[in-house]
Short mmCIF file of C-alpha atoms in Angstrom, two decimals:
data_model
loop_
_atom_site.label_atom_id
_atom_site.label_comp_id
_atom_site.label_asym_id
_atom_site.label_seq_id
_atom_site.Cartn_x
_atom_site.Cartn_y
_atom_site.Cartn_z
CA UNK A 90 -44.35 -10.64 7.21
CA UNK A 91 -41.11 -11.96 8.80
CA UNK A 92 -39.80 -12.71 5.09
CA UNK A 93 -40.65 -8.95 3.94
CA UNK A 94 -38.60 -7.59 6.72
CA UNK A 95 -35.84 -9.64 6.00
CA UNK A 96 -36.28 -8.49 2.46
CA UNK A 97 -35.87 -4.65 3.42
CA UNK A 98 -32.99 -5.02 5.91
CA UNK A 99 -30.71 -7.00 3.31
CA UNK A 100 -31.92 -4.24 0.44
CA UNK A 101 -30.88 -1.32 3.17
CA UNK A 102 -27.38 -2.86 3.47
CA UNK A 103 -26.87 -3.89 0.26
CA UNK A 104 -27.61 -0.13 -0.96
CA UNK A 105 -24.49 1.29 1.17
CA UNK A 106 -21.92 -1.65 -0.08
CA UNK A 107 -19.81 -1.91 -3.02
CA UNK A 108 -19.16 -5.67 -2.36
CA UNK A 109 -16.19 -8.03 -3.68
CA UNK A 110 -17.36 -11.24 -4.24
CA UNK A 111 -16.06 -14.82 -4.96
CA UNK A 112 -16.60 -14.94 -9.10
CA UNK A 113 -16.77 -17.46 -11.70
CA UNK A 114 -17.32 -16.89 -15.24
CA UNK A 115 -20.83 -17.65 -16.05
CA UNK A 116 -21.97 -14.73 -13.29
CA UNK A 117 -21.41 -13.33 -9.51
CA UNK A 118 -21.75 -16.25 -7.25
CA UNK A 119 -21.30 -17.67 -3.60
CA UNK A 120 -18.37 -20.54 -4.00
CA UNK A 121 -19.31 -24.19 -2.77
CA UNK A 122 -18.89 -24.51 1.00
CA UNK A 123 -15.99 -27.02 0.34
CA UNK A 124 -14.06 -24.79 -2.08
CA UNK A 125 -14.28 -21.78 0.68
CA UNK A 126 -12.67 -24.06 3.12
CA UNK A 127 -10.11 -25.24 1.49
CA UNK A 128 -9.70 -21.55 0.35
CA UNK A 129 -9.52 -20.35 4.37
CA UNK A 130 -7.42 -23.16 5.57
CA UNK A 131 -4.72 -23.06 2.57
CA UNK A 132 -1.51 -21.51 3.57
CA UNK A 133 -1.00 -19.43 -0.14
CA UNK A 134 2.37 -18.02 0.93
CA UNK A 135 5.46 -19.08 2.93
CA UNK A 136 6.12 -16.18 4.73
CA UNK A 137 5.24 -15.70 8.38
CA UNK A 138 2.86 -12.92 7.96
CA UNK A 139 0.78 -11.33 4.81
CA UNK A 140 -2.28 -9.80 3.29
CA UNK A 141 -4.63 -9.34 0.30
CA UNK A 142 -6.95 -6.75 0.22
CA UNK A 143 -9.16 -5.34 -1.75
CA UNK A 144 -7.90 -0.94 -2.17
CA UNK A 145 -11.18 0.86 -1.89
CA UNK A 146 -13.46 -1.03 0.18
CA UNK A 147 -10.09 -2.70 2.58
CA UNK A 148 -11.89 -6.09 2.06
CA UNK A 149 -9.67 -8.30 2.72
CA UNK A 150 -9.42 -11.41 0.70
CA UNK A 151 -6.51 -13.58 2.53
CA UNK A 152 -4.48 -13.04 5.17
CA UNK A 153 -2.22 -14.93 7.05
CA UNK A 154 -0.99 -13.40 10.77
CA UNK A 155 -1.99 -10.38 9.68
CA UNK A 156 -1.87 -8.70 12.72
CA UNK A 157 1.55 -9.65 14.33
CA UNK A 158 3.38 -6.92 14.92
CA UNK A 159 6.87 -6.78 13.29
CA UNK A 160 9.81 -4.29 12.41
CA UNK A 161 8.58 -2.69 8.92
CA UNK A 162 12.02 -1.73 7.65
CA UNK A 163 11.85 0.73 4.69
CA UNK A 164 7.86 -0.07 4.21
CA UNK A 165 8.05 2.71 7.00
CA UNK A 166 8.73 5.36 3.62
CA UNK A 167 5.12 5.17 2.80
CA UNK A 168 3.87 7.32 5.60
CA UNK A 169 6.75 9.53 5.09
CA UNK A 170 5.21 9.84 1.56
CA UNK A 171 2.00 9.93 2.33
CA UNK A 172 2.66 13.06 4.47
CA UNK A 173 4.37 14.41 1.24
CA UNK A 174 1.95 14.08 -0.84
CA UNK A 175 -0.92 15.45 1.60
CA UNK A 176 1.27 18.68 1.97
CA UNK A 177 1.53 18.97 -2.15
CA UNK A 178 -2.50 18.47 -2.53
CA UNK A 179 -2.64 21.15 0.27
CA UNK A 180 -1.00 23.02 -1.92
CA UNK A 181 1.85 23.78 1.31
CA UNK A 182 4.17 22.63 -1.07
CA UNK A 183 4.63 22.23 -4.98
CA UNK A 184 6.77 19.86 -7.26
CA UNK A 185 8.96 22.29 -8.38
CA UNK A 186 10.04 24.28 -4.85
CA UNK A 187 13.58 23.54 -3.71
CA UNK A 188 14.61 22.20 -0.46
CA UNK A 189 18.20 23.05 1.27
CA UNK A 190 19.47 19.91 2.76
CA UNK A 191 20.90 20.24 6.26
CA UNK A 192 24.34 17.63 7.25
CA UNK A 193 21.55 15.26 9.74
CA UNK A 194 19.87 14.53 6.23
CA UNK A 195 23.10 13.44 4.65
CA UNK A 196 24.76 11.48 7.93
CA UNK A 197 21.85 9.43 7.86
CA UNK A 198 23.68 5.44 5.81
CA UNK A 199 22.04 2.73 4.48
CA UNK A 200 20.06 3.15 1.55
CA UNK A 201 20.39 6.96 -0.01
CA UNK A 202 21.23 8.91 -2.92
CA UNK A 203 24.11 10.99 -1.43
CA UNK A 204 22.85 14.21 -0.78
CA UNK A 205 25.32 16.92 -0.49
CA UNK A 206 24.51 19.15 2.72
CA UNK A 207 23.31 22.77 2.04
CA UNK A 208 22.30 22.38 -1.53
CA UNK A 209 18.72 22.52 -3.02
CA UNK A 210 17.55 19.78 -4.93
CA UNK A 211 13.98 19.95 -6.47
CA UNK A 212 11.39 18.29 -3.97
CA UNK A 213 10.07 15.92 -7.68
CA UNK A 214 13.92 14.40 -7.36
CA UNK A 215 13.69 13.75 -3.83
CA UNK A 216 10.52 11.74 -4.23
CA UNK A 217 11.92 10.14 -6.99
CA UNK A 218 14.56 8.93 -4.90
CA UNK A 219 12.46 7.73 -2.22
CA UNK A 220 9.85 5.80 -4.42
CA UNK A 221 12.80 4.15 -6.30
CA UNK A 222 15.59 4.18 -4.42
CA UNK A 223 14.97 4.21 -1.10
CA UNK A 224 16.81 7.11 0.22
CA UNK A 225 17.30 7.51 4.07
CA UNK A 226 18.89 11.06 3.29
CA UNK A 227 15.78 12.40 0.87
CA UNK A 228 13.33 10.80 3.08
CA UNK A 229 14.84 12.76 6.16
CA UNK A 230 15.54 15.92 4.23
CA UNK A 231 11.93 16.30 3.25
CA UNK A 232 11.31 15.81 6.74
CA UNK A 233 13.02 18.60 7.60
CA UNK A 234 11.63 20.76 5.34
CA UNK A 235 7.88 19.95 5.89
CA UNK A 236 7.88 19.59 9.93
CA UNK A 237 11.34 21.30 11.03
CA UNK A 238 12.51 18.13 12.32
CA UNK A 239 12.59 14.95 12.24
CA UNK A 240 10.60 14.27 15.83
CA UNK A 241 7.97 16.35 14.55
CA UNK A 242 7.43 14.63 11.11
CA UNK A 243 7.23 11.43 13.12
CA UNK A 244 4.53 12.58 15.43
CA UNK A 245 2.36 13.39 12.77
CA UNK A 246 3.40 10.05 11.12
CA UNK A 247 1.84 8.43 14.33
CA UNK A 248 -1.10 10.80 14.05
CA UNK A 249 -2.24 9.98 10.66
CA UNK A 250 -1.28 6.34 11.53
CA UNK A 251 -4.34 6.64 13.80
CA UNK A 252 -6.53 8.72 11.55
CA UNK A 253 -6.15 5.71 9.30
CA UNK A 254 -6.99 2.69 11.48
CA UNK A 255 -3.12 1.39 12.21
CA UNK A 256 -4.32 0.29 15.44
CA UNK A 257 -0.55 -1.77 15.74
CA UNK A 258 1.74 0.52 14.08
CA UNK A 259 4.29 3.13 16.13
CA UNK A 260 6.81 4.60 13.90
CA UNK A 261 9.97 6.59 15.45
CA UNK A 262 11.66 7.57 12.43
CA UNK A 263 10.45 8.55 8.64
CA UNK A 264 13.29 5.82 7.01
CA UNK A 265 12.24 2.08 8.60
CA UNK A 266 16.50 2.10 10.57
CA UNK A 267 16.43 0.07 12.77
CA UNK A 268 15.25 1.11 16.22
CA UNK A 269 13.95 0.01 19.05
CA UNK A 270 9.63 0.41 19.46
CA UNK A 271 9.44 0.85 15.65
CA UNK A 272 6.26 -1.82 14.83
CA UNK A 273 3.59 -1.95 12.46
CA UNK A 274 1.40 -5.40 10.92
CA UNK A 275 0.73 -6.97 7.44
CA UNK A 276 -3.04 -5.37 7.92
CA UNK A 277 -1.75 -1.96 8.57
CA UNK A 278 0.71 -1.66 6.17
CA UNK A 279 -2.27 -3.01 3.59
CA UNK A 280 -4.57 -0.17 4.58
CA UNK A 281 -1.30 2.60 4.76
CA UNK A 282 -0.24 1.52 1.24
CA UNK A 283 -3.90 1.89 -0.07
CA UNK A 284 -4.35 5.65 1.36
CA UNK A 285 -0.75 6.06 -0.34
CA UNK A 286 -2.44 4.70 -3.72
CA UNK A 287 -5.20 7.41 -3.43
CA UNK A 288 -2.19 10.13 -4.64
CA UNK A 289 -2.41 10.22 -7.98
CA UNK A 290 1.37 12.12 -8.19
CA UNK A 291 2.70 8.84 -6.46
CA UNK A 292 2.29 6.71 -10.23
CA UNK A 293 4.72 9.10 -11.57
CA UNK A 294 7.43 7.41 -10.00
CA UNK A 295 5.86 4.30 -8.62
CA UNK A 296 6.89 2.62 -12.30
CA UNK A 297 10.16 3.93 -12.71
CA UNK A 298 13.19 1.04 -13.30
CA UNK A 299 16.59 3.04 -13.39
CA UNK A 300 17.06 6.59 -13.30
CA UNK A 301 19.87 9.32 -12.04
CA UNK A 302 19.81 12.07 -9.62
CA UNK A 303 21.83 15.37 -10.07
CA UNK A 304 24.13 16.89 -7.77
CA UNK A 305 26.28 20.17 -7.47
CA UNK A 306 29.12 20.57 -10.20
CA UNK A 307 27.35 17.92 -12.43
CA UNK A 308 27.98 14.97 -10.29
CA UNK A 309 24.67 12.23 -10.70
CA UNK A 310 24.16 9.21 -8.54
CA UNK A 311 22.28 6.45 -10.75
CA UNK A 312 19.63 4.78 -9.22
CA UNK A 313 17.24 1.92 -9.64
CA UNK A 314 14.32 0.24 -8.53
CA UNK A 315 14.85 -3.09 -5.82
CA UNK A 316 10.96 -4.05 -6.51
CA UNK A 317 11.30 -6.51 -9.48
CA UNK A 318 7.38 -6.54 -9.77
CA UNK A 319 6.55 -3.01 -11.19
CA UNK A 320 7.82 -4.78 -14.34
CA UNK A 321 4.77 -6.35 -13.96
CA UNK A 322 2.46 -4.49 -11.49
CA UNK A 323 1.84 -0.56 -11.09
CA UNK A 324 2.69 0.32 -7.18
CA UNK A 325 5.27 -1.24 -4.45
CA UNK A 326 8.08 -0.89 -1.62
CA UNK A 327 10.32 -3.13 -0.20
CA UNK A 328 12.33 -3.65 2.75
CA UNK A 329 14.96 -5.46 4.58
CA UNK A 330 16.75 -5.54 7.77
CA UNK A 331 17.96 -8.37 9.91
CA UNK A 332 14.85 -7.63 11.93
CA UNK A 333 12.37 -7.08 9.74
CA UNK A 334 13.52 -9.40 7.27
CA UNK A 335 12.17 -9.60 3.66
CA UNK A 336 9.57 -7.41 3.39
CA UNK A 337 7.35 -6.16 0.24
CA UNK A 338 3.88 -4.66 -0.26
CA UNK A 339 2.90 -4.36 -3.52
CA UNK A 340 -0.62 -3.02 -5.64
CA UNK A 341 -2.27 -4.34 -9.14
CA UNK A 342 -5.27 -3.41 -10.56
CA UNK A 343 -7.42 -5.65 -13.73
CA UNK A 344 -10.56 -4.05 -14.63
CA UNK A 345 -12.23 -1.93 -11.83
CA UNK A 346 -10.33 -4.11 -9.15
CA UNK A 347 -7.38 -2.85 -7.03
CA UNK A 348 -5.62 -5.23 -4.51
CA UNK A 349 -2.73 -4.48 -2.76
CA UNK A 350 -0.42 -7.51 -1.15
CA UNK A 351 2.03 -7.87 1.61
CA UNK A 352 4.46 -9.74 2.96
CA UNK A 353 6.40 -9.28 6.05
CA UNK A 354 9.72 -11.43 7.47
CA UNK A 355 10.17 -13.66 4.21
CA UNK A 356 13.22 -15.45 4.62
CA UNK A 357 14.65 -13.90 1.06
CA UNK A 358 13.82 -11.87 -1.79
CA UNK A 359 12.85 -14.80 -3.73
CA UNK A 360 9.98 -15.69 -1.11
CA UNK A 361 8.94 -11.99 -0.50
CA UNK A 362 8.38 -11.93 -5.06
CA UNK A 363 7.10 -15.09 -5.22
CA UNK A 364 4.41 -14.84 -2.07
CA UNK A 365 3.05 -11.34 -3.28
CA UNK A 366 2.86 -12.75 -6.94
CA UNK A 367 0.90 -15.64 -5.65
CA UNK A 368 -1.28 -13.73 -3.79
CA UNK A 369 -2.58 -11.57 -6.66
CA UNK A 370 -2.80 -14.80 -8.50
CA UNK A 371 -5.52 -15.87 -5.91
CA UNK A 372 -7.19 -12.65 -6.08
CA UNK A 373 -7.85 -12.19 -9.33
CA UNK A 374 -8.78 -15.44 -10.92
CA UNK A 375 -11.65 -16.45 -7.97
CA UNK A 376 -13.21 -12.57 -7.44
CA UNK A 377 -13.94 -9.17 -8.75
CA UNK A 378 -15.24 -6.32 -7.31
CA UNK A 379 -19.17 -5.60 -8.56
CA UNK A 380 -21.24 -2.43 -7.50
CA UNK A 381 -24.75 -4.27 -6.84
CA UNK A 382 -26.55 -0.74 -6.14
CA UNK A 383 -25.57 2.75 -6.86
CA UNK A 384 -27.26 6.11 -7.58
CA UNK A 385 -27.78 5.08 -11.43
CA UNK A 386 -29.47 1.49 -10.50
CA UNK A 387 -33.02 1.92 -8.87
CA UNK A 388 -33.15 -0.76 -5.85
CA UNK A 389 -35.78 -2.72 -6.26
CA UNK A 390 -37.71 -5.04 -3.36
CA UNK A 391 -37.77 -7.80 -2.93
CA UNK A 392 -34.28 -7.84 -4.54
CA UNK A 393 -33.19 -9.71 -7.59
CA UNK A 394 -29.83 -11.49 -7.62
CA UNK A 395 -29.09 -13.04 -10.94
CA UNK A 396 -27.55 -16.50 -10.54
CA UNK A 397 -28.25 -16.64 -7.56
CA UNK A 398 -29.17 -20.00 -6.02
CA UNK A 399 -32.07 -18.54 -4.24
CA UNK A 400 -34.85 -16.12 -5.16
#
């Protein structure tokens, strides 16, 4: 009696899961005790704090001081995205509308595209030039335009921080400048990144290399991608200060599996490439992501599991 009970409550939450498990190429199976130890106590990456998770589910795979918090630098520009991209599924704004940049927008330095104050660029080329180049000046400009200011885009950067789990993570501006309070952790910036993912708009730019903006009086400003890996993966930002150091989250997908990787405080760019690569290394050669139960599959008790080392 004790068995069939066991039987039921294992069937009940396997019914609810899409599960990632450890696989190997004759079938789905639990890895050898000794090969998941030496899986948990190998440092993959050198820097000081990173993640691999799994997209949908936020399984995470490895992590290493995942929940230190540290200065996100321009990793910060994926909330300000997100909120862009929830106001253009809302329909509160469309691809094609114009926004009138104000001189705050165009004061704001380090990374931009060189807005010129009081003229309308189309809101596609100021994503554009946030997803590939960075831009302090679009990033704040669509601030503007969405919230009125700048404070109030941030508070409702902090709010759907919350909605989304970032228990560690206070922003106080939409760019990643450096400023005092301004935190946020490997884990958080995993699950911020994956909501970003979920916005299907956000792949036509995510891939871009080089590209130009246009300005008043046919002046351009060229512009090109700092993550070297969307040569080789679909999704990423980086980020650097003297804080923050090097800092890079970055997605890939093989088959039905999404994982997203990042790495915060590498001591160069080489380290931040290298780490994220060797993450999704790790991922995808020892698991996959397998849907055990769904509406189409009838559950069945007790439960099969083929390969399994038990009945």
């Amino acid at each position: 009696m004790r068995k069939k009970w066991i039987s039921i409550i294992c069937a009940v939450i396997i019914m609810v899961c899409t599960i990632i498990t450890p696989a190997y190429a004759a079938g789905i199976f639990l890895p050898e005790e000794s090969n998941t130890k030496q899986a948990e106590s190998t440092d993959l990456i050198e820097a000081p704090s990173g993640i691999l998770m799994e997209a949908q589910t936020g399984t995470v795979v490895y992590q290493k001081d995942a929940d230190t918090r540290r200065s996100p630098a321009s990793i910060t520009k994926i909330m300000t995205l997100i909120l862009i991209f929830d106001a253009l599924d809302k329909g509160s704004l469309k691809m094609d509308d114009t926004v009138t940049t104000r001189a705050h927008a165009k004061s704001m330095g380090g990374s931009q595209v060189f807005l010129e104050a009081n003229h309308s660029y189309q809101i596609g080329n100021l994503i554009k030039s946030i997803v590939v180049a960075s831009a302090n000046d679009a990033c704040v400009a669509m601030a503007e335009h969405i919230s009125g200011s700048e404070g109030d885009f941030v508070k409702r950067m902090n709010e759907r921080a919350k909605e989304l789990g970032m228990t560690h993570t206070v922003f106080i501006n939409c760019t990643g400048l450096p400023g005092a309070g301004q935190h946020s952790t490997a884990k958080d910036v995993a699950k911020m990144f994956s909501e970003l993912l979920t916005h299907k708009d956000y792949y036509r730019y995510s891939g871009i290399w080089m590209d130009k903006i246009e300005h008043a009086e046919g002046r351009y400003t060229e512009i090109s991608n700092t993550n070297k890996l969307i040569r080789f993966y679909d999704g990423g930002k980086t980020g650097y200060t003297s804080e923050a150091g090097h800092c890079l989250v970055a997605s890939a997908k093989r088959g039905n599996m999404r994982l997203v990787s990042v790495v915060i405080k590498a001591p160069d760019s080489k380290v931040r490439f290298g780490d994220v690569t060797q993450m999704f290394n790790y991922g995808f050669a020892n698991y996959m992501n397998k849907t055990i139960v769904d509406e189409n599959t009838p559950l069945e008790i007790p439960v099969r599991v083929d390969g399994g080392k038990k009945d």
